[in-house]
Structures are given as structure tokens and as C-alpha cells.
Amino acid sequence: MREFWVASGHHLTRRGDHGGLVATPELIMAYLARPELMPPNDACDAERNLHASLLADPLRPVSKADIAALADADARENWTFMMSFRDRLISAPSLEAVYVALARKGAGDMPPIFLSQLCHLILRNALEGCDDPYVLRAAELFYRSQQAAVHEGTLLLADAEVVEAQQHTEHDAHLSPLTAMLQPQAFGEMDVMDDENAWTYWSRSDAHAMVMNIGGNPKARAGLCRVIERWIGHLLGVAVTVETVASIEDRDWRWFIGLDSEATRIGNDLWNGAEPDGNVAERIVALMRLNIEDTRLVDERVGNKPVYLILGAGTDKVVRLKPQNLVAGLPLAAAANVA
């Protein structure tokens, strides 16, 4: 079986009998090694001792008094977030259960990076055994922001962090984002994924170095649909089918889910009958139609109508997909017995 997304840390978890991932001390230790939690040179003794004690026993209880003893206010905030997150992970039956609860009840002031990392781990579990590079590349949208650009009339998506890093190199200081996307990188060519090079994804899945041709390659769009199906099926136990559509032709459409903030704004305008502005089509990255296979699970307000999914790009041409919206926004009947 081919390996991918080693950086997700999935090897630091264990898969429970229920199929979900269970947190381990090794996973917590990986978080403790993050730069935000490594005591800086000027850290107080209390912070150094707290960090050292947790490295020795990642599951040891940490009291409010332990954190209050830290001299630096930023350190107290970081450790408060981390210990709350740790306790949530180790007390839950699975990481999936943690994510569903956060998606439905809100993450509050939890740093977004924690939610993204959870998504990365859970997706790696949900996609275990997947042998389609197009699906895996599309799945990166769930936990990595994407820079959008049109090249020769085709919409391309490249990893925003990789593009930004390249723009800051001396060699590419004066190149446009599109040119930067297609230039050689330090880790190799940033290719647009196609049938000839898709096999190379396996050797560089953690480099996020391949461009997704979402506008011109049907396999790329189908890959995004398959990821959404897997994500919902894995987290909620609900079987759905998803397909891309060119437009919403149904005059009696009942439900939509905006997969990002911009898409939610667009959807709300359309829902309320507002006249869309001239460039709304340019801001829509993907439009999809979702059907829940077991109609008994569907909210009566939706009935047998499909759910439309909208993915958009912000004014900065960055796509920031919020996979939690697929959990919180799915129109399930109140009596539906799902996770």
C-alpha cells in the first residue's frame, strides 16, 4: 500500500475498533515539539519545567495554577489552548468525535491551526487505501489554502504557502503569482497534475508541489467530489453522492452549503434573490450537487431536493475551504441516527 501525507502524523495515532483515530502520548509529544510551545531562551523556570515534565509524561495533569505560574502572558495563553486541546483529544473516543463536536458546537477561540491539523489527520484516515492521486490532491484543499489563478483560460489552484514562499525568494521577487506557480521550485517542478505526471504525487505528497487543474481537468473536479463523499461518510456515517454542475437550474432549490466565507456570501445573495454582481462567476471555484442516498435521513424542508455546494475564492484569489461546514451544514433530519 502506498504511503502519503506522512506529515499528518497519522503514524502517531492508533486506529480504534470503531475505525476512528485515537490520540496517543506520541501524538501529544509531537505537539509539544511545535515552535509555539518550545520554551524560548528567555523563558522562566516554571515554563521550562512544565515543558520538560510533559515531555516525560505527555498525559500528566496540568492545573490552572501550573499555567498561572508562567511569567509570560503569551506563554500562558499558548499553554492554556494546548492543554485544553490535549484534554479534549485524550478524553474523546476518537479524533473524529472531537472534530464533529467542534464543527457542530463551534470551536470558540481555539486556534484555527488545531482544527486544520485535526482535519489533516482525519482525512488521512478516511482516505486510507486511496490509490487516486487526483482525489488526494483535491483533499489538500480541506487543510491547505490554495492560490487561484487563470492560465490560458483555465482555473488553476496551487498551494498558497508554497506560492508565497517562492515569491519571497530573491529569484522570484518580481514574478507574478501565476508565473511563480509554474516555475521550478527548490523541491522540484511545480507541475500541473495530469495523467502523465500524476504518479509522481506519491513521492512528494507532503511537499504540496503539484498544481490542481480544477478548471480544465474533469478528473480534478471528480476528485473533489470523491473527497467530499468520503469525508461525510467517514465522519457522519451518511452515504452521499456528489457531482459537479455548471449552474443551479432548479428554480425550487431548497438548501446550499457554502464551503468558505465567500461562497456563503454568494449563496446567501442568490438565496435571497439579490442580483449577483458582474464578477460573481469569477469568484466561484466549484459548484456541486449533493444527494443523500437514504432520504429518510434528510430534513423534511429539503425532501428529495439536492443540496448545492458552492466553493469560492476571496478577493485575494485565495481559496480557504472550511470542511467543518459539510458537517454542520448538512440538512439531516433531527431523528437521523448519525455520529
Short mmCIF file of C-alpha atoms in Angstrom, two decimals:
data_model
loop_
_atom_site.label_atom_id
_atom_site.label_comp_id
_atom_site.label_asym_id
_atom_site.label_seq_id
_atom_site.Cartn_x
_atom_site.Cartn_y
_atom_site.Cartn_z
CA MET A 1 0.00 0.00 0.00
CA ARG A 2 1.37 3.41 -0.98
CA GLU A 3 2.15 5.87 1.78
CA PHE A 4 1.16 9.53 1.66
CA TRP A 5 0.86 12.54 3.97
CA VAL A 6 3.44 11.35 6.47
CA ALA A 7 3.45 14.89 7.89
CA SER A 8 -0.13 14.42 9.07
CA GLY A 9 1.24 12.42 11.99
CA HIS A 10 -1.18 9.54 11.45
CA HIS A 11 1.54 7.08 12.46
CA LEU A 12 1.46 8.71 15.91
CA THR A 13 -2.15 7.66 16.43
CA ARG A 14 -3.86 4.28 16.55
CA ARG A 15 -7.00 3.21 14.78
CA GLY A 16 -9.72 2.05 17.14
CA ASP A 17 -12.13 -0.80 16.52
CA HIS A 18 -14.70 1.82 15.53
CA GLY A 19 -12.47 2.92 12.64
CA GLY A 20 -11.63 6.31 14.11
CA LEU A 21 -8.24 7.54 15.24
CA VAL A 22 -7.33 7.55 18.92
CA ALA A 23 -4.82 10.02 20.38
CA THR A 24 -1.63 8.64 21.88
CA PRO A 25 1.11 10.10 24.09
CA GLU A 26 3.31 10.16 20.97
CA LEU A 27 0.84 12.44 19.21
CA ILE A 28 0.81 14.83 22.16
CA MET A 29 4.61 14.83 22.20
CA ALA A 30 4.60 15.91 18.56
CA TYR A 31 2.50 18.92 19.52
CA LEU A 32 4.89 19.69 22.39
CA ALA A 33 7.71 19.89 19.84
CA ARG A 34 5.99 22.68 17.93
CA PRO A 35 7.85 26.04 17.94
CA GLU A 36 4.94 27.76 19.69
CA LEU A 37 5.40 25.52 22.74
CA MET A 38 9.18 25.23 22.84
CA PRO A 39 10.41 27.45 25.69
CA PRO A 40 12.38 30.40 24.24
CA ASN A 41 15.80 31.39 25.52
CA ASP A 42 14.30 33.89 27.96
CA ALA A 43 11.60 31.54 29.28
CA CYS A 44 11.10 31.38 33.02
CA ASP A 45 11.96 28.29 35.04
CA ALA A 46 8.29 27.45 35.50
CA GLU A 47 7.77 27.24 31.73
CA ARG A 48 10.88 25.14 31.21
CA ASN A 49 9.86 22.78 33.99
CA LEU A 50 6.32 22.46 32.65
CA HIS A 51 7.56 21.62 29.16
CA ALA A 52 10.14 19.14 30.45
CA SER A 53 7.61 17.40 32.68
CA LEU A 54 5.20 16.99 29.78
CA LEU A 55 7.88 15.56 27.54
CA ALA A 56 8.47 12.98 30.25
CA ASP A 57 4.74 12.35 30.72
CA PRO A 58 2.60 13.92 27.94
CA LEU A 59 -0.62 12.96 29.73
CA ARG A 60 0.22 14.34 33.16
CA PRO A 61 -2.45 16.60 34.68
CA VAL A 62 -1.79 20.32 34.29
CA SER A 63 -3.64 22.65 36.64
CA LYS A 64 -4.63 26.27 36.22
CA ALA A 65 -2.05 27.05 38.90
CA ASP A 66 0.68 25.44 36.78
CA ILE A 67 -0.16 27.75 33.90
CA ALA A 68 -0.69 30.82 36.09
CA ALA A 69 2.88 30.37 37.34
CA LEU A 70 4.26 31.15 33.87
CA ALA A 71 5.72 34.63 33.72
CA ASP A 72 4.96 35.40 30.07
CA ALA A 73 1.37 36.23 29.08
CA ASP A 74 1.76 34.74 25.58
CA ALA A 75 3.11 31.54 27.10
CA ARG A 76 0.13 31.32 29.45
CA GLU A 77 -2.24 31.73 26.50
CA ASN A 78 -0.43 29.14 24.37
CA TRP A 79 -0.34 26.58 27.15
CA THR A 80 -3.99 27.17 28.05
CA PHE A 81 -5.02 26.43 24.47
CA MET A 82 -2.73 23.43 24.17
CA MET A 83 -3.77 21.79 27.43
CA SER A 84 -7.45 22.30 26.65
CA PHE A 85 -6.91 20.75 23.23
CA ARG A 86 -4.89 17.87 24.69
CA ASP A 87 -7.50 17.07 27.30
CA ARG A 88 -10.21 17.13 24.64
CA LEU A 89 -8.25 14.72 22.43
CA ILE A 90 -7.40 12.17 25.10
CA SER A 91 -10.87 12.12 26.68
CA ALA A 92 -12.76 11.57 23.41
CA PRO A 93 -13.45 8.16 21.87
CA SER A 94 -11.82 9.32 18.64
CA LEU A 95 -10.34 12.34 16.90
CA GLU A 96 -13.32 12.17 14.57
CA ALA A 97 -15.68 12.63 17.52
CA VAL A 98 -13.70 15.69 18.61
CA TYR A 99 -13.92 17.21 15.14
CA VAL A 100 -17.67 16.60 14.76
CA ALA A 101 -18.31 18.21 18.16
CA LEU A 102 -16.20 21.24 17.25
CA ALA A 103 -17.90 21.56 13.86
CA ARG A 104 -21.40 21.41 15.32
CA LYS A 105 -20.90 23.38 18.52
CA GLY A 106 -18.22 25.79 17.36
CA ALA A 107 -14.50 25.86 18.03
CA GLY A 108 -14.71 29.04 20.08
CA ASP A 109 -11.34 30.70 20.39
CA MET A 110 -9.40 27.55 19.51
CA PRO A 111 -6.53 28.43 17.15
CA PRO A 112 -7.55 27.51 13.56
CA ILE A 113 -4.32 25.55 13.12
CA PHE A 114 -5.59 22.92 15.59
CA LEU A 115 -8.73 22.40 13.51
CA SER A 116 -6.67 22.15 10.29
CA GLN A 117 -4.33 19.60 11.83
CA LEU A 118 -7.27 17.52 13.04
CA CYS A 119 -8.74 17.65 9.56
CA HIS A 120 -5.41 16.53 8.07
CA LEU A 121 -5.23 13.54 10.40
CA ILE A 122 -8.85 12.51 9.92
CA LEU A 123 -8.67 12.82 6.15
CA ARG A 124 -5.57 10.65 6.13
CA ASN A 125 -7.58 8.02 7.96
CA ALA A 126 -10.65 8.42 5.75
CA LEU A 127 -8.53 8.10 2.59
CA GLU A 128 -6.56 5.06 3.74
CA GLY A 129 -6.13 2.81 0.73
CA CYS A 130 -6.99 5.51 -1.80
CA ASP A 131 -4.97 4.96 -4.98
CA ASP A 132 -6.15 8.01 -6.96
CA PRO A 133 -3.71 10.95 -6.89
CA TYR A 134 -6.42 13.29 -8.17
CA VAL A 135 -8.51 12.56 -5.07
CA LEU A 136 -5.55 13.07 -2.74
CA ARG A 137 -4.56 16.34 -4.41
CA ALA A 138 -8.13 17.60 -4.17
CA ALA A 139 -8.18 16.62 -0.48
CA GLU A 140 -5.37 19.10 0.21
CA LEU A 141 -7.98 21.86 -0.18
CA PHE A 142 -9.51 20.68 3.08
CA TYR A 143 -6.49 21.65 5.16
CA ARG A 144 -4.31 23.88 2.94
CA SER A 145 -5.28 27.27 1.47
CA GLN A 146 -4.96 27.48 -2.30
CA GLN A 147 -3.88 30.34 -4.56
CA ALA A 148 -6.19 30.61 -7.57
CA ALA A 149 -5.05 31.86 -10.98
CA VAL A 150 -6.33 31.64 -14.52
CA HIS A 151 -3.83 30.38 -17.09
CA GLU A 152 -4.82 30.16 -20.75
CA GLY A 153 -8.47 30.36 -19.75
CA THR A 154 -8.21 27.57 -17.18
CA LEU A 155 -8.55 27.94 -13.41
CA LEU A 156 -5.59 26.50 -11.53
CA LEU A 157 -5.09 26.05 -7.79
CA ALA A 158 -1.66 25.93 -6.17
CA ASP A 159 -0.72 25.65 -2.52
CA ALA A 160 -0.82 29.23 -1.20
CA GLU A 161 2.00 28.73 1.27
CA VAL A 162 4.29 27.29 -1.38
CA VAL A 163 3.49 30.14 -3.77
CA GLU A 164 4.10 32.74 -1.07
CA ALA A 165 7.41 31.16 -0.10
CA GLN A 166 8.54 31.22 -3.70
CA GLN A 167 7.55 34.85 -4.14
CA HIS A 168 9.84 35.75 -1.26
CA THR A 169 12.90 34.20 -2.83
CA GLU A 170 15.32 36.56 -4.49
CA HIS A 171 14.99 34.83 -7.83
CA ASP A 172 11.21 35.22 -7.99
CA ALA A 173 10.94 38.60 -6.29
CA HIS A 174 9.42 40.27 -9.35
CA LEU A 175 7.31 37.42 -10.74
CA SER A 176 3.53 37.29 -10.64
CA PRO A 177 1.78 34.60 -8.56
CA LEU A 178 0.88 32.74 -11.75
CA THR A 179 4.44 32.74 -13.03
CA ALA A 180 5.65 31.67 -9.60
CA MET A 181 3.21 28.78 -9.64
CA LEU A 182 4.68 27.38 -12.82
CA GLN A 183 8.37 27.96 -12.12
CA PRO A 184 10.78 25.30 -10.81
CA GLN A 185 10.81 25.02 -7.03
CA ALA A 186 13.58 24.11 -4.63
CA PHE A 187 11.85 20.73 -4.19
CA GLY A 188 11.40 20.15 -7.93
CA GLU A 189 9.00 21.20 -10.66
CA MET A 190 5.62 22.51 -9.58
CA ASP A 191 3.73 20.61 -12.24
CA VAL A 192 0.10 20.92 -13.17
CA MET A 193 -1.24 17.45 -12.39
CA ASP A 194 -2.23 15.43 -15.45
CA ASP A 195 -2.32 11.78 -16.46
CA GLU A 196 1.37 11.76 -17.35
CA ASN A 197 2.71 13.06 -14.05
CA ALA A 198 0.00 12.13 -11.52
CA TRP A 199 2.03 9.10 -10.41
CA THR A 200 4.73 11.43 -9.03
CA TYR A 201 2.31 12.67 -6.35
CA TRP A 202 3.20 9.70 -4.16
CA SER A 203 6.82 10.80 -3.78
CA ARG A 204 6.00 14.42 -2.94
CA SER A 205 2.61 14.42 -1.29
CA ASP A 206 3.99 16.32 1.71
CA ALA A 207 5.64 18.96 -0.47
CA HIS A 208 2.29 20.25 -1.80
CA ALA A 209 4.10 20.86 -5.05
CA MET A 210 1.50 19.95 -7.66
CA VAL A 211 -1.00 22.36 -9.18
CA MET A 212 -4.64 21.31 -9.41
CA ASN A 213 -6.27 21.98 -12.77
CA ILE A 214 -9.75 22.35 -11.36
CA GLY A 215 -10.99 24.35 -14.32
CA GLY A 216 -9.75 22.19 -17.15
CA ASN A 217 -9.42 18.61 -15.93
CA PRO A 218 -12.62 16.66 -15.18
CA LYS A 219 -10.58 14.21 -13.05
CA ALA A 220 -9.56 17.05 -10.74
CA ARG A 221 -13.19 18.10 -10.23
CA ALA A 222 -14.29 14.50 -9.79
CA GLY A 223 -11.52 14.09 -7.20
CA LEU A 224 -13.00 16.89 -5.13
CA CYS A 225 -16.42 15.23 -5.29
CA ARG A 226 -14.98 11.90 -4.12
CA VAL A 227 -13.24 13.59 -1.17
CA ILE A 228 -16.47 15.21 -0.04
CA GLU A 229 -18.24 11.83 -0.24
CA ARG A 230 -15.53 10.16 1.83
CA TRP A 231 -15.40 12.98 4.36
CA ILE A 232 -19.13 12.93 5.08
CA GLY A 233 -19.32 9.15 5.04
CA HIS A 234 -16.38 8.80 7.42
CA LEU A 235 -17.44 11.46 9.92
CA LEU A 236 -21.20 11.08 9.87
CA GLY A 237 -21.79 7.60 8.51
CA VAL A 238 -24.07 9.11 5.86
CA ALA A 239 -23.72 7.94 2.25
CA VAL A 240 -23.89 10.80 -0.26
CA THR A 241 -23.19 11.25 -3.95
CA VAL A 242 -21.62 14.44 -5.25
CA GLU A 243 -21.22 15.72 -8.80
CA THR A 244 -20.13 18.99 -10.33
CA VAL A 245 -22.67 21.14 -12.14
CA ALA A 246 -22.34 24.17 -14.38
CA SER A 247 -25.17 26.11 -12.71
CA ILE A 248 -28.19 25.85 -10.42
CA GLU A 249 -31.04 25.21 -12.83
CA ASP A 250 -33.56 24.21 -10.17
CA ARG A 251 -35.92 27.12 -9.54
CA ASP A 252 -37.11 25.44 -6.33
CA TRP A 253 -33.73 24.75 -4.76
CA ARG A 254 -34.04 24.21 -1.03
CA TRP A 255 -30.56 24.09 0.53
CA PHE A 256 -26.97 25.08 -0.08
CA ILE A 257 -23.72 24.84 1.82
CA GLY A 258 -21.07 27.49 1.34
CA LEU A 259 -17.71 25.78 1.64
CA ASP A 260 -15.96 29.04 2.54
CA SER A 261 -16.88 32.54 3.65
CA GLU A 262 -17.05 33.99 0.15
CA ALA A 263 -19.20 31.13 -1.13
CA THR A 264 -21.58 31.57 1.81
CA ARG A 265 -22.00 35.24 0.90
CA ILE A 266 -22.65 34.36 -2.74
CA GLY A 267 -25.11 31.65 -1.78
CA ASN A 268 -26.98 33.94 0.59
CA ASP A 269 -27.31 36.59 -2.13
CA LEU A 270 -28.67 34.04 -4.59
CA TRP A 271 -30.98 32.56 -1.95
CA ASN A 272 -32.40 35.99 -1.13
CA GLY A 273 -32.97 36.79 -4.79
CA ALA A 274 -30.37 39.54 -4.94
CA GLU A 275 -28.99 40.36 -8.33
CA PRO A 276 -25.43 38.93 -8.42
CA ASP A 277 -22.70 41.37 -9.34
CA GLY A 278 -20.89 41.07 -12.62
CA ASN A 279 -17.89 39.06 -11.43
CA VAL A 280 -19.68 36.53 -9.23
CA ALA A 281 -18.89 33.75 -11.71
CA GLU A 282 -15.20 34.54 -11.41
CA ARG A 283 -15.37 34.09 -7.64
CA ILE A 284 -16.97 30.63 -7.84
CA VAL A 285 -14.30 27.94 -7.96
CA ALA A 286 -16.65 24.95 -7.99
CA LEU A 287 -20.37 24.30 -7.95
CA MET A 288 -21.59 20.84 -6.95
CA ARG A 289 -24.78 18.96 -6.29
CA LEU A 290 -25.04 16.56 -3.34
CA ASN A 291 -27.68 13.91 -2.75
CA ILE A 292 -28.13 11.97 0.48
CA GLU A 293 -28.76 8.37 -0.56
CA ASP A 294 -31.08 7.46 2.31
CA THR A 295 -33.88 10.01 2.01
CA ARG A 296 -35.11 9.08 5.50
CA LEU A 297 -32.12 10.95 6.86
CA VAL A 298 -32.97 14.21 5.08
CA ASP A 299 -34.57 17.20 6.77
CA GLU A 300 -38.20 17.49 5.65
CA ARG A 301 -37.55 21.05 4.48
CA VAL A 302 -35.29 19.63 1.77
CA GLY A 303 -37.20 16.48 0.90
CA ASN A 304 -35.94 14.85 -2.27
CA LYS A 305 -34.22 18.01 -3.49
CA PRO A 306 -30.42 18.09 -3.83
CA VAL A 307 -28.07 20.13 -1.69
CA TYR A 308 -25.90 22.55 -3.64
CA LEU A 309 -22.29 23.07 -2.62
CA ILE A 310 -20.50 26.29 -3.51
CA LEU A 311 -16.75 26.82 -3.27
CA GLY A 312 -15.40 30.31 -3.81
CA ALA A 313 -12.24 32.38 -3.73
CA GLY A 314 -11.73 35.53 -1.71
CA THR A 315 -10.87 38.92 -3.16
CA ASP A 316 -7.23 37.94 -2.72
CA LYS A 317 -7.80 34.94 -5.03
CA VAL A 318 -7.18 32.52 -2.17
CA VAL A 319 -9.46 29.52 -1.61
CA ARG A 320 -9.99 28.73 2.07
CA LEU A 321 -12.26 25.69 2.20
CA LYS A 322 -13.96 25.05 5.56
CA PRO A 323 -14.62 21.30 5.74
CA GLN A 324 -16.47 21.74 9.03
CA ASN A 325 -19.28 23.37 7.03
CA LEU A 326 -20.02 19.99 5.45
CA VAL A 327 -20.64 18.59 8.93
CA ALA A 328 -22.56 21.48 10.44
CA GLY A 329 -24.47 22.41 7.29
CA LEU A 330 -25.72 19.06 6.04
CA PRO A 331 -29.55 19.07 6.26
CA LEU A 332 -30.11 15.95 8.32
CA ALA A 333 -33.40 15.07 9.98
CA ALA A 334 -33.41 15.61 13.72
CA ALA A 335 -34.07 11.91 14.29
CA ALA A 336 -31.22 10.80 11.99
CA ASN A 337 -29.01 8.43 13.93
CA VAL A 338 -25.61 9.69 12.80
CA ALA A 339 -22.34 10.40 14.56
#
